[in-house]
Coordinates of C-alpha atoms in Angstrom, one line a residue:
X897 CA 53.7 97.8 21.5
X898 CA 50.1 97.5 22.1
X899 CA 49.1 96.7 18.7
X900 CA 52.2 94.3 18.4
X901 CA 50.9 92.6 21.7
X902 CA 47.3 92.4 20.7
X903 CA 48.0 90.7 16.8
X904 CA 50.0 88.0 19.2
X905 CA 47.0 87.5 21.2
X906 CA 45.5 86.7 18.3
X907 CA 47.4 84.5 16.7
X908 CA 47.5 82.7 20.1
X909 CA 43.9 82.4 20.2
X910 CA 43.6 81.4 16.7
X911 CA 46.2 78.5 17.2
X912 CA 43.5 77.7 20.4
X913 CA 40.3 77.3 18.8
X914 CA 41.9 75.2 16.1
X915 CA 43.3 72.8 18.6
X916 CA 39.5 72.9 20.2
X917 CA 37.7 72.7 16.8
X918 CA 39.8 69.8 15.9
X919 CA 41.5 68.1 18.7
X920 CA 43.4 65.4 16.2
X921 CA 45.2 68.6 15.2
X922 CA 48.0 69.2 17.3
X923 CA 49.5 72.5 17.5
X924 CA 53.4 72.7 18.2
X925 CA 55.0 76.2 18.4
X926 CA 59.2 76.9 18.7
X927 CA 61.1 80.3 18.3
X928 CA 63.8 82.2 18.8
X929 CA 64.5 85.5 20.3
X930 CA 68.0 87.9 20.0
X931 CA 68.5 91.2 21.7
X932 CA 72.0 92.3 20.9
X933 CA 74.2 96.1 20.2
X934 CA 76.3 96.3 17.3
X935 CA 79.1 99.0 17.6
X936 CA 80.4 99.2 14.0
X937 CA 83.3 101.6 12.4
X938 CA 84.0 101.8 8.8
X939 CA 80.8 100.5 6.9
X940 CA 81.7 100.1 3.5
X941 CA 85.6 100.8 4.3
X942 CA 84.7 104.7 4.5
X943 CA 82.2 105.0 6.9
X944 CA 79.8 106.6 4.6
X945 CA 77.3 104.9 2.5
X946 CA 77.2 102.6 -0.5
X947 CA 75.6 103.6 -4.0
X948 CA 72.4 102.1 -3.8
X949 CA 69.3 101.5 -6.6
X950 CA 66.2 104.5 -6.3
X951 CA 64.0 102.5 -8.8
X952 CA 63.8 100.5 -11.9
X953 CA 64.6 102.6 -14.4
X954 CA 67.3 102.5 -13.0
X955 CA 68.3 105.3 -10.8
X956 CA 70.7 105.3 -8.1
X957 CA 72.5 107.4 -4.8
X958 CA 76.3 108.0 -5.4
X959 CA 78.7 106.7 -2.6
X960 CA 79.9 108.7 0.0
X961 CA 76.8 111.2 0.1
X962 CA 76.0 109.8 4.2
X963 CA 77.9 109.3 7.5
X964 CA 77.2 105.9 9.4
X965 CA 76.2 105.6 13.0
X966 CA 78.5 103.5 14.3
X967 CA 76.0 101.7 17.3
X968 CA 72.5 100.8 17.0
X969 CA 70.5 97.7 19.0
X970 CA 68.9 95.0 17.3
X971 CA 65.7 92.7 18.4
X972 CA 64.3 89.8 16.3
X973 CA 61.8 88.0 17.6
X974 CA 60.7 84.3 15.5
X975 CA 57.4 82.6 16.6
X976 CA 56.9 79.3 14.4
X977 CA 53.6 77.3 14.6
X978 CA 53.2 73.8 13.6
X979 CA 49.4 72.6 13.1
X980 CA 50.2 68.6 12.9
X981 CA 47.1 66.6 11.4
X982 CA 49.3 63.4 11.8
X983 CA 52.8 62.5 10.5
X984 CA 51.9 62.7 7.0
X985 CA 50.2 66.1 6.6
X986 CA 51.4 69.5 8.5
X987 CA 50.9 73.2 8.0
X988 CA 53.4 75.5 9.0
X989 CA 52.9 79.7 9.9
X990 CA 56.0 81.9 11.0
X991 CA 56.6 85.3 12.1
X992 CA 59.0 87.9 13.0
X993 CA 59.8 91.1 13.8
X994 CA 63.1 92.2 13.2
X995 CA 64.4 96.2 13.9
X996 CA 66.4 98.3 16.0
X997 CA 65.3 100.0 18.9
X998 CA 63.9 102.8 18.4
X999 CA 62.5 102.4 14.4
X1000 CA 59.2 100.9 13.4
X1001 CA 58.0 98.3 16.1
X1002 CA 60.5 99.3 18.8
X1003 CA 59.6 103.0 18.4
X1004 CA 58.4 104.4 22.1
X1005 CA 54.8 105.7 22.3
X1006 CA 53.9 105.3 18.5
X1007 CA 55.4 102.5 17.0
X1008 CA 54.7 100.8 13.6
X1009 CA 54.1 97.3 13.7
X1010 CA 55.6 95.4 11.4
X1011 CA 55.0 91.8 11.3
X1012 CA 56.7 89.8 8.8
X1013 CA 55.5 86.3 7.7
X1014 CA 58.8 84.3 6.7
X1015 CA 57.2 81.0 6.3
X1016 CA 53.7 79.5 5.3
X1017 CA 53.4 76.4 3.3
X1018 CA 51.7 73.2 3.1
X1019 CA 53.7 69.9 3.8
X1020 CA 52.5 66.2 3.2
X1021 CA 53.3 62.9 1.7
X1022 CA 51.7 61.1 -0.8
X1023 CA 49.9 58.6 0.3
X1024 CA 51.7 55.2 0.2
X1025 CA 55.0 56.5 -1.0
X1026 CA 58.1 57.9 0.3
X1027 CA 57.1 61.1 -1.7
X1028 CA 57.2 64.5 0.4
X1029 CA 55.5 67.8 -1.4
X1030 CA 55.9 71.4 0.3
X1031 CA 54.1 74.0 -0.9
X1032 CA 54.1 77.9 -0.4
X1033 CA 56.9 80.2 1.5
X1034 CA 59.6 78.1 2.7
X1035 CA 63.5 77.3 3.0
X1036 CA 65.1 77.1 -0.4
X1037 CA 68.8 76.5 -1.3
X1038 CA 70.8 74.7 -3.6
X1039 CA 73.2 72.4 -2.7
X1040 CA 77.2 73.4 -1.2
X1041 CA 79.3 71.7 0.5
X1042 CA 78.6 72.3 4.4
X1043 CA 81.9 73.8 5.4
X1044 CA 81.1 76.6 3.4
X1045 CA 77.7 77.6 5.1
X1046 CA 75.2 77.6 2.2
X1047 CA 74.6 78.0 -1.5
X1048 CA 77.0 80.5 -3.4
X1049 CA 74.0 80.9 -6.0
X1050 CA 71.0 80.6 -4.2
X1051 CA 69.5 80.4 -0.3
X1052 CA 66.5 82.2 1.1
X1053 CA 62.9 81.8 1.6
X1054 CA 60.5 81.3 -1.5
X1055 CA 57.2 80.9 -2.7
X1056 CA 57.0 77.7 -4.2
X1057 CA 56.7 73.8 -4.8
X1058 CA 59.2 71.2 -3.6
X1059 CA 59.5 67.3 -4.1
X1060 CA 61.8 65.4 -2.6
X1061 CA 61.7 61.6 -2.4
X1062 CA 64.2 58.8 -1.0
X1063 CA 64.5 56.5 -4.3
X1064 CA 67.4 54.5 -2.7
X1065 CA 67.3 53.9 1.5
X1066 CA 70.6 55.3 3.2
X1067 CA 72.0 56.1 -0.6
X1068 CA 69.8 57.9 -2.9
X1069 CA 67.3 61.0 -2.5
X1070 CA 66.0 63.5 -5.7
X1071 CA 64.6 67.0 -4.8
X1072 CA 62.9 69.0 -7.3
X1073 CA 60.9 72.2 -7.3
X1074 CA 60.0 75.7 -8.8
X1075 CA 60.1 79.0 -7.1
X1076 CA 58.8 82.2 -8.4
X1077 CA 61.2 84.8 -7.0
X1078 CA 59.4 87.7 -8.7
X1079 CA 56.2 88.9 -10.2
X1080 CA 56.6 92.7 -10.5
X1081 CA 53.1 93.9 -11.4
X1082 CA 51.7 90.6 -10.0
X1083 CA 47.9 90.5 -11.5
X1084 CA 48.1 93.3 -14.2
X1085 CA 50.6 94.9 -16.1
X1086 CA 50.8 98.8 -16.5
X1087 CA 49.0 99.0 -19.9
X1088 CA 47.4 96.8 -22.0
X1089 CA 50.8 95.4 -23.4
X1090 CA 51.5 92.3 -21.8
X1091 CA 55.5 92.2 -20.4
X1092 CA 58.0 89.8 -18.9
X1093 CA 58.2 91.0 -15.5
X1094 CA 58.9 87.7 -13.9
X1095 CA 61.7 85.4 -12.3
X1096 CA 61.2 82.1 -12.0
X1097 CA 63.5 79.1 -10.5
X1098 CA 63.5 75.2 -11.5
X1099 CA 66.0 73.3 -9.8
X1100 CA 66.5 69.4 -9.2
X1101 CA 69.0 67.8 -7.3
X1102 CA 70.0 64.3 -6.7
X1103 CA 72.1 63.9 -2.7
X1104 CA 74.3 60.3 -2.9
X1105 CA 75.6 58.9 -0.3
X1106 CA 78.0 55.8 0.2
X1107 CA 80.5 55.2 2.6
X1108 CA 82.7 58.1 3.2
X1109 CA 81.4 59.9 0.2
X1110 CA 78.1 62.2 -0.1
X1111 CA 78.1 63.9 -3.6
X1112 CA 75.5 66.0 -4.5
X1113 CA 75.3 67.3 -8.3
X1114 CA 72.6 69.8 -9.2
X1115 CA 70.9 71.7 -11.9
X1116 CA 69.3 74.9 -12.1
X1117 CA 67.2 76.7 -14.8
X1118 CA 65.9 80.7 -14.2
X1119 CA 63.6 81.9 -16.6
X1120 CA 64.0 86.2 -16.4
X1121 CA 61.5 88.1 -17.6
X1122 CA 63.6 91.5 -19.0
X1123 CA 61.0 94.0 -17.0
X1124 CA 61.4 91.9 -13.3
X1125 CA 62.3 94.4 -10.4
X1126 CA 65.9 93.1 -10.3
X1127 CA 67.5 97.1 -9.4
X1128 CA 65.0 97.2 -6.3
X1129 CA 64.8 93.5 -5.2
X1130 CA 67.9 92.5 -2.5
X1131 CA 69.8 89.5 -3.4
X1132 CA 70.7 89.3 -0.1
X1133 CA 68.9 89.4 3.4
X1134 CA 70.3 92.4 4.9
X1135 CA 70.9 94.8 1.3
X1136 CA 74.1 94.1 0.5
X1137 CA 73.2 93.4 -2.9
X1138 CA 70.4 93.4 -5.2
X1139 CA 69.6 90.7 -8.2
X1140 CA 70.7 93.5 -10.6
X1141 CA 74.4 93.2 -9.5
X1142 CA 74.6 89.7 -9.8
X1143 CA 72.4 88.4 -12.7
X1144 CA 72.8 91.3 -14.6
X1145 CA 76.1 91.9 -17.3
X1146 CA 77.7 95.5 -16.4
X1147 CA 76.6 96.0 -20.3
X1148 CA 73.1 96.1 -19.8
X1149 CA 73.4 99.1 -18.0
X1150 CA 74.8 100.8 -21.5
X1151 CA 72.9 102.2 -23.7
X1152 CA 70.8 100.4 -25.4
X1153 CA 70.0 99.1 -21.9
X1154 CA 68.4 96.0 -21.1
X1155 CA 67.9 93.3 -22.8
X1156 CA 66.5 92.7 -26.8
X1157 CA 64.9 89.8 -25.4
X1158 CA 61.9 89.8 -23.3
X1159 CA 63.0 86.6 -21.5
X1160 CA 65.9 85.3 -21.4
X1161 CA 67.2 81.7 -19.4
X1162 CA 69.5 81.4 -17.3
X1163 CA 71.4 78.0 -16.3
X1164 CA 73.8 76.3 -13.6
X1165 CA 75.3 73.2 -13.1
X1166 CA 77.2 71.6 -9.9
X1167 CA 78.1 69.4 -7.4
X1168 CA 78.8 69.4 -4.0
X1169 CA 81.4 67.1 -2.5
X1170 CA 82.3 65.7 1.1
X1171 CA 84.6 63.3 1.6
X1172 CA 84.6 61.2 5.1
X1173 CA 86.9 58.2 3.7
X1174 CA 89.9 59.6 6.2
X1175 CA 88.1 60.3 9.0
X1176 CA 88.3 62.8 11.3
X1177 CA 90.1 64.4 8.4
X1178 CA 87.1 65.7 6.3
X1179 CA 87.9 67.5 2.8
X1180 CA 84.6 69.4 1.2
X1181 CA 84.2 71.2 -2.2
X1182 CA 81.9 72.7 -4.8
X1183 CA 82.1 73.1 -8.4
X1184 CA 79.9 75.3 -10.3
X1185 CA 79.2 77.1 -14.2
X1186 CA 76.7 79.5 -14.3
X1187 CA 75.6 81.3 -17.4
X1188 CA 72.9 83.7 -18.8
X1189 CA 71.4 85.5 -21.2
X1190 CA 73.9 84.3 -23.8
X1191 CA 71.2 84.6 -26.7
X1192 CA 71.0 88.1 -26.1
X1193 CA 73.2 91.0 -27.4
X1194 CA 76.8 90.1 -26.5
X1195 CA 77.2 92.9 -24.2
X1196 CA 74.3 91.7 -22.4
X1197 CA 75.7 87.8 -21.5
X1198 CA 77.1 86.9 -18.0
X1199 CA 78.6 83.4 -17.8
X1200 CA 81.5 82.0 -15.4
X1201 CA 82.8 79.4 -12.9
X1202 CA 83.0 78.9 -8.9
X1203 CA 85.6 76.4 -7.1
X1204 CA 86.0 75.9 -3.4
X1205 CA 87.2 73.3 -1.6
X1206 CA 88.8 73.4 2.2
X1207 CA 89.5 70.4 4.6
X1208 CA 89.3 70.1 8.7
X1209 CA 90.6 67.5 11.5
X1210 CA 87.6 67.0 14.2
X1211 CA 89.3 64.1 16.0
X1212 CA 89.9 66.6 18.7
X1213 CA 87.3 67.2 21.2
X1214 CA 88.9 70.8 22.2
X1215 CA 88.9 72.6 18.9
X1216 CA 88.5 71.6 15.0
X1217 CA 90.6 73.4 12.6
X1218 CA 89.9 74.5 9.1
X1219 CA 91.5 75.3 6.0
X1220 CA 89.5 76.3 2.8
X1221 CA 89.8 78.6 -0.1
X1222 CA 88.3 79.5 -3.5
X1223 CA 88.7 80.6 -6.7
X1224 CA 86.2 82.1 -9.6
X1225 CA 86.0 83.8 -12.9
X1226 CA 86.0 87.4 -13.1
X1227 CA 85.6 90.7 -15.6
X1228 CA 87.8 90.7 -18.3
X1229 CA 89.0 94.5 -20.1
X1230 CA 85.4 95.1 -21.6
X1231 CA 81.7 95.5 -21.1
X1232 CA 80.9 95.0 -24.5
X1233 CA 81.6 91.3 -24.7
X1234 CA 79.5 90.9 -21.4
X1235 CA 80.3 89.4 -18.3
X1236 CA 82.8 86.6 -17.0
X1237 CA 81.9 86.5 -13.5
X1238 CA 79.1 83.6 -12.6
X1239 CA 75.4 85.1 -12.4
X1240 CA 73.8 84.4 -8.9
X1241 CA 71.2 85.7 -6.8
X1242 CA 70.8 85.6 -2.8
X1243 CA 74.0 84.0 -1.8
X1244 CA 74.4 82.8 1.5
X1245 CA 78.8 81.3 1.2
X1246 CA 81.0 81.9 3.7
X1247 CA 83.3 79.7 5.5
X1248 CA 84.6 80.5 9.2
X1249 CA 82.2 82.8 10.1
X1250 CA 84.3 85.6 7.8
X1251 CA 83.4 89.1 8.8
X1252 CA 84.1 89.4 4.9
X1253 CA 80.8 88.0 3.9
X1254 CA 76.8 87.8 5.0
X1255 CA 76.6 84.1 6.0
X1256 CA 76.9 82.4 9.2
X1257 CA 76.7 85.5 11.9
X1258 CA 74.6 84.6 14.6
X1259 CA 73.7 88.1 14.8
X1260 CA 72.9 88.7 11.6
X1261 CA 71.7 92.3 11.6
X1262 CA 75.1 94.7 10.0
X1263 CA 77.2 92.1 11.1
X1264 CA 79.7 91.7 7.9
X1265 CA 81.3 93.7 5.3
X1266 CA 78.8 92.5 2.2
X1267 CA 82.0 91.4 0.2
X1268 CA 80.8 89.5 -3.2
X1269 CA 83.2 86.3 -3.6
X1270 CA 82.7 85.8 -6.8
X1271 CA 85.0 87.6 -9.3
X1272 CA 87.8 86.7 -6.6
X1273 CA 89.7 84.1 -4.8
X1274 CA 91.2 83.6 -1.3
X1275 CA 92.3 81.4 1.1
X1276 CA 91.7 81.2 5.4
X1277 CA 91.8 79.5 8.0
X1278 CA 89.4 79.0 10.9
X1279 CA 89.1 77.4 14.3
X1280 CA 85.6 76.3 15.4
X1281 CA 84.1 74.8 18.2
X1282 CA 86.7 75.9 20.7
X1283 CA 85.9 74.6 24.6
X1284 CA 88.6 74.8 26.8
X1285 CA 86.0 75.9 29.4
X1286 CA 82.8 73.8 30.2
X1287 CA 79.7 76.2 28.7
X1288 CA 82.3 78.7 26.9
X1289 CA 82.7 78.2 23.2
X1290 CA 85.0 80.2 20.7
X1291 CA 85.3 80.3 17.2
X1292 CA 88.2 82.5 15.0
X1293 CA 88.8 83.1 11.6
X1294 CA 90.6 84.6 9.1
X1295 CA 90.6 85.1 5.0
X1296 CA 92.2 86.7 2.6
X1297 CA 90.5 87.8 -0.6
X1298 CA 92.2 89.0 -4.2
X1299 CA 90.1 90.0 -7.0
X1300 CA 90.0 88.7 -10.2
X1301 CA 88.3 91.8 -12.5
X1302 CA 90.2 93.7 -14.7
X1303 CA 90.2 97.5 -13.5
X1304 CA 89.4 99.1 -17.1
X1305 CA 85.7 97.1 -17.0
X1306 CA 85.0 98.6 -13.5
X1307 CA 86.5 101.8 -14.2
X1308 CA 85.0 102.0 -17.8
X1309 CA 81.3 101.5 -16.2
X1310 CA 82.7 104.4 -13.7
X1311 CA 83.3 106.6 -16.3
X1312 CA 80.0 106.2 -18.0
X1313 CA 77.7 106.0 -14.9
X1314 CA 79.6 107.7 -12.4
X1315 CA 79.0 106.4 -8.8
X1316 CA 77.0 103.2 -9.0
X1317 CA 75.5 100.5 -6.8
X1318 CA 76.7 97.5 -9.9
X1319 CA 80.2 98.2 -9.0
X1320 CA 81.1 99.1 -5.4
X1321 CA 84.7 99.8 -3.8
X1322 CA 85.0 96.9 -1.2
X1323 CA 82.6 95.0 -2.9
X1324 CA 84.0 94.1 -6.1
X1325 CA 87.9 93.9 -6.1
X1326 CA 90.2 94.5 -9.4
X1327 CA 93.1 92.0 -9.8
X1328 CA 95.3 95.0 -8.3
X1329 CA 93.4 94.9 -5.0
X1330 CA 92.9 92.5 -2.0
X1331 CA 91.5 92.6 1.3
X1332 CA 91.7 90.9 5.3
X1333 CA 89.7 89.9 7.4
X1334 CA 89.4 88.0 10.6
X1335 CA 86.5 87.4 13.1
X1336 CA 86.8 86.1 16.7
X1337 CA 83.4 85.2 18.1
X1338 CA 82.4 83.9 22.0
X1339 CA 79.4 81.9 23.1
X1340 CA 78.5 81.5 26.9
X1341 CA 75.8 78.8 27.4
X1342 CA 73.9 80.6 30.5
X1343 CA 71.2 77.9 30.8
X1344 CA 70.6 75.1 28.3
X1345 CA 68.3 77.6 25.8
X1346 CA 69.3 81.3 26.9
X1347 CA 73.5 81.9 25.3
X1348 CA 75.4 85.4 26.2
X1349 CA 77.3 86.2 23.1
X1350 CA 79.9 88.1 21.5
X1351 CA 80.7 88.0 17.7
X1352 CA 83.8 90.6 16.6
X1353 CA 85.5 91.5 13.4
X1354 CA 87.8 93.6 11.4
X1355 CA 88.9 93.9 7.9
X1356 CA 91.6 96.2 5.9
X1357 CA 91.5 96.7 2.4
X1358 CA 93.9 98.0 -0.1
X1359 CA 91.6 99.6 -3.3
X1360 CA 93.2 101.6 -6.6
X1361 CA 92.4 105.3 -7.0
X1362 CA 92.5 105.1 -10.5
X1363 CA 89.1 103.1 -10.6
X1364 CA 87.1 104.3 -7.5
X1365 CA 88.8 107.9 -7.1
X1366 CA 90.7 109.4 -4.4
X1367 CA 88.5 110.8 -2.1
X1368 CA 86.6 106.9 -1.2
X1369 CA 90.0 105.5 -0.9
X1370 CA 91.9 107.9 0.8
X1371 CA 89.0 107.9 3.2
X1372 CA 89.4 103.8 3.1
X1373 CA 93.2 104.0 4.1
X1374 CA 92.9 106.5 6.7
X1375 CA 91.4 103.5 9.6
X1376 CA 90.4 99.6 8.9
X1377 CA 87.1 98.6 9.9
X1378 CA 86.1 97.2 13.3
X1379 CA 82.9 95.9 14.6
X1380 CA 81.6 94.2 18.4
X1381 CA 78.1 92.7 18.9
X1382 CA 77.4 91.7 22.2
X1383 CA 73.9 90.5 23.5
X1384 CA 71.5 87.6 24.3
X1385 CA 70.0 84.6 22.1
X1386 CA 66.7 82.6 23.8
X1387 CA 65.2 79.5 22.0
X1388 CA 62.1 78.2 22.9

């Protein structure tokens, strides 16, 4: 902890002598801070570990070859600093450490300190216009309707360049920008043969807003180099996933593997919808086509559709209730013709809170079962905002999910491959299996910054033998999955 405390001394003194060296700069600086414990049963449905990607090559861990621990104690900590010239022109720098005691940072006596910098970009307008331009690592995602959390395709933090500008007041915005998501071998490749080992993002997006409507249709382009890091780079925060599950067609993983192409684009198209005209009752939705790599061999395509759409009532002050659901394309009976489910990468969807899928979990840290939504449909129901109690707020939720994959694709790869982290019992559901879940989570307000929380859940699912083998689900059947964090959130 000494050499964690000493680097924050120094950033503190940094953020010092630039408010001295320049006193018009003002120097702002907010965080955050969570301590909580997570006991949780029944990680993947088994308990034991998911297949998981070793390298590129690819190589890969089977399932089932580890046993979980079923409590562990989480710390984040988020400092963000501000350095303000005026309201045009800002800088921002933030940083975090986020492990459980006990491992890297929190480690008594020796610890490894690991600082992460989450954001660090420029922001300013140009002058005489209503034109704002961020640049470096910073907050990207595409638009979804808000009832669902955030974008089904895309959310996280990038490196790159966003525009946005207001070209009608109160009605009218456009947002455009370019990410790159990857550079494997950044200034130099491996030999002296130049290869596509990129991922880069263009998006625009155009946010309309009249009375009792706000429609938001979209675009976005991804250029994929064929040598990118997808089978070791996460498509979502906490390794649920990585871009090699959900860009990538099941065939690419067949011999010949990869792609004939070295690059290969990748489109979507969209809208999000809210509709306000009958307030309190509010209806949202999102429709979106996704495809890939459709110049490519045929058993290397992925291409495919996402619908949700849900509704809620917030003319109560008490409670507002939810209803929602969803529906998407998903594998038909072979790999050869590629894939029908939508290509994405870093999702961030989830209505209600679901325990069934990394989105809106205050404490975010193994907090949800990692389910992929896409290549299945549900429906659920939530409650939200819940006060019957001054400073005591509840939320509870629950959703069922179906699959939509035909089992011979899944269980075809199975047979070829063996164990494997592209399809994962729990994770990707044939049209023969479904699963529950339900989440009821508890915030205590103990001063107006400093909250006591409690965020539960549990899920059951019901998985075929004939495509993931006995001994995961007999393993899956014998106990359903709970989980309890409890702990303490501080903003500042």
């Amino acid at each position: 902890m000494r050499r964690l405390s000493l680097l924050i001394l120094a950033v503190a003194l940094l953020a010092v002598s630039a408010g001295v060296a320049k006193a018009a700069t003002e120097v702002k600086m907010t965080g955050d801070s969570r301590v909580y414990g997570v006991f949780f049963t029944g990680h993947n449905f088994t308990g034991w570990n998911d297949p998981s990607w070793t390298s590129n090559t690819p190589t890969w861990n089977k399932a089932g070859t580890k046993t979980e621990d079923t409590f562990e104690i989480w710390e984040r900590i988020r400092v963000r600093t501000d350095f303000i010239a005026n309201e045009n022109l800002r800088f921002r720098l933030a940083t975090k450490v986020d492990n459980t005691w006990g491992n890297g940072t929190y480690t008594a006596a020796n610890p490894e300190v690991a600082i992460q910098v989450y954001q660090a970009f420029l922001q300013f307008n140009i002058p005489e216009t209503k034109v704002e331009v961020s640049a470096g690592l910073q907050p990207i995602a595409l638009p979804q309707s808000k009832l669902f959390n955030d974008s089904i395709v895309f959310t996280d933090w990038a490196a790159g360049l966003v525009v946005n500008s207001n070209l009608i007041p109160d009605t009218l915005n456009v947002q455009a920008g370019f990410a790159r998501l990857i550079d494997s071998n950044r200034t130099y490749d491996p030999t002296t043969t130049q290869v596509a080992d990129e991922l880069d993002m263009y998006f625009l997006a155009l946010p309309i807003t009249v009375t009792g409507l706000k429609a938001t249709p979209w675009a976005a382009a991804i250029v994929a180099g064929r040598d990118a890091n997808y089978f070791t780079t996460f498509a979502s925060s906490f390794g649920e996933a990585t871009d090699a599950e959900d860009l990538l067609s099941a065939g690419s993983l067949i011999a010949p593997t990869k792609w004939k192409n070295s690059q290969n684009p990748y489109l979507w198209a969209g809208s999000a919808l809210e509709i306000t005209a009958l307030d309190p009752i509010k209806f949202y939705g999102d429709v979106i086509y996704g495809q890939g790599a459709m110049d490519d061999r045929s058993k290397s395509k992925r291409h495919g559709w996402f619908v949700d759409f849900g509704a809620e009532y917030t003319g109560w002050d008490v409670l507002t209730p939810q209803i929602y659901g969803w529906w998407s394309t998903g594998e038909d009976g072979s790999t050869r013709n590629g894939s029908e489910r939508m290509p994405h990468s870093r999702p961030n969807w989830g209505p209600g809170g679901s325990f069934l899928f990394d989105d809106s979990q205050v404490f975010a840290r193994n907090s949800n079962m990692g389910i992929d939504p896409v290549g299945a449909m549900g429906v659920g129901a939530a409650l939200v905002n819940m006060t019957f109690i001054q400073k005591l707020e509840h939320r509870l939720g629950f959703t069922y999910l179906h699959g939509n994959n035909s089992p011979r694709a899944i269980r075809d790869l199975n047979a070829a491959l063996g164990s494997n982290p592209y399809f994962q019992m729990g994770r990707d559901l044939t049209w023969n299996e479904h699963v529950l879940g339900a989440n009821f989570d508890t915030k205590y307000a103990i001063y107006e910054n400093l909250d006591a929380r409690v965020e539960t859940g549990w899920a059951h699912g019901n998985f075929q033998k004939s495509v993931w083998g006995s001994r995961l689900v007999n393993k899956a059947e014998g106990s359903d999955t709970w989980k309890v964090s409890f702990g303490l959130t501080y903003r500042f």
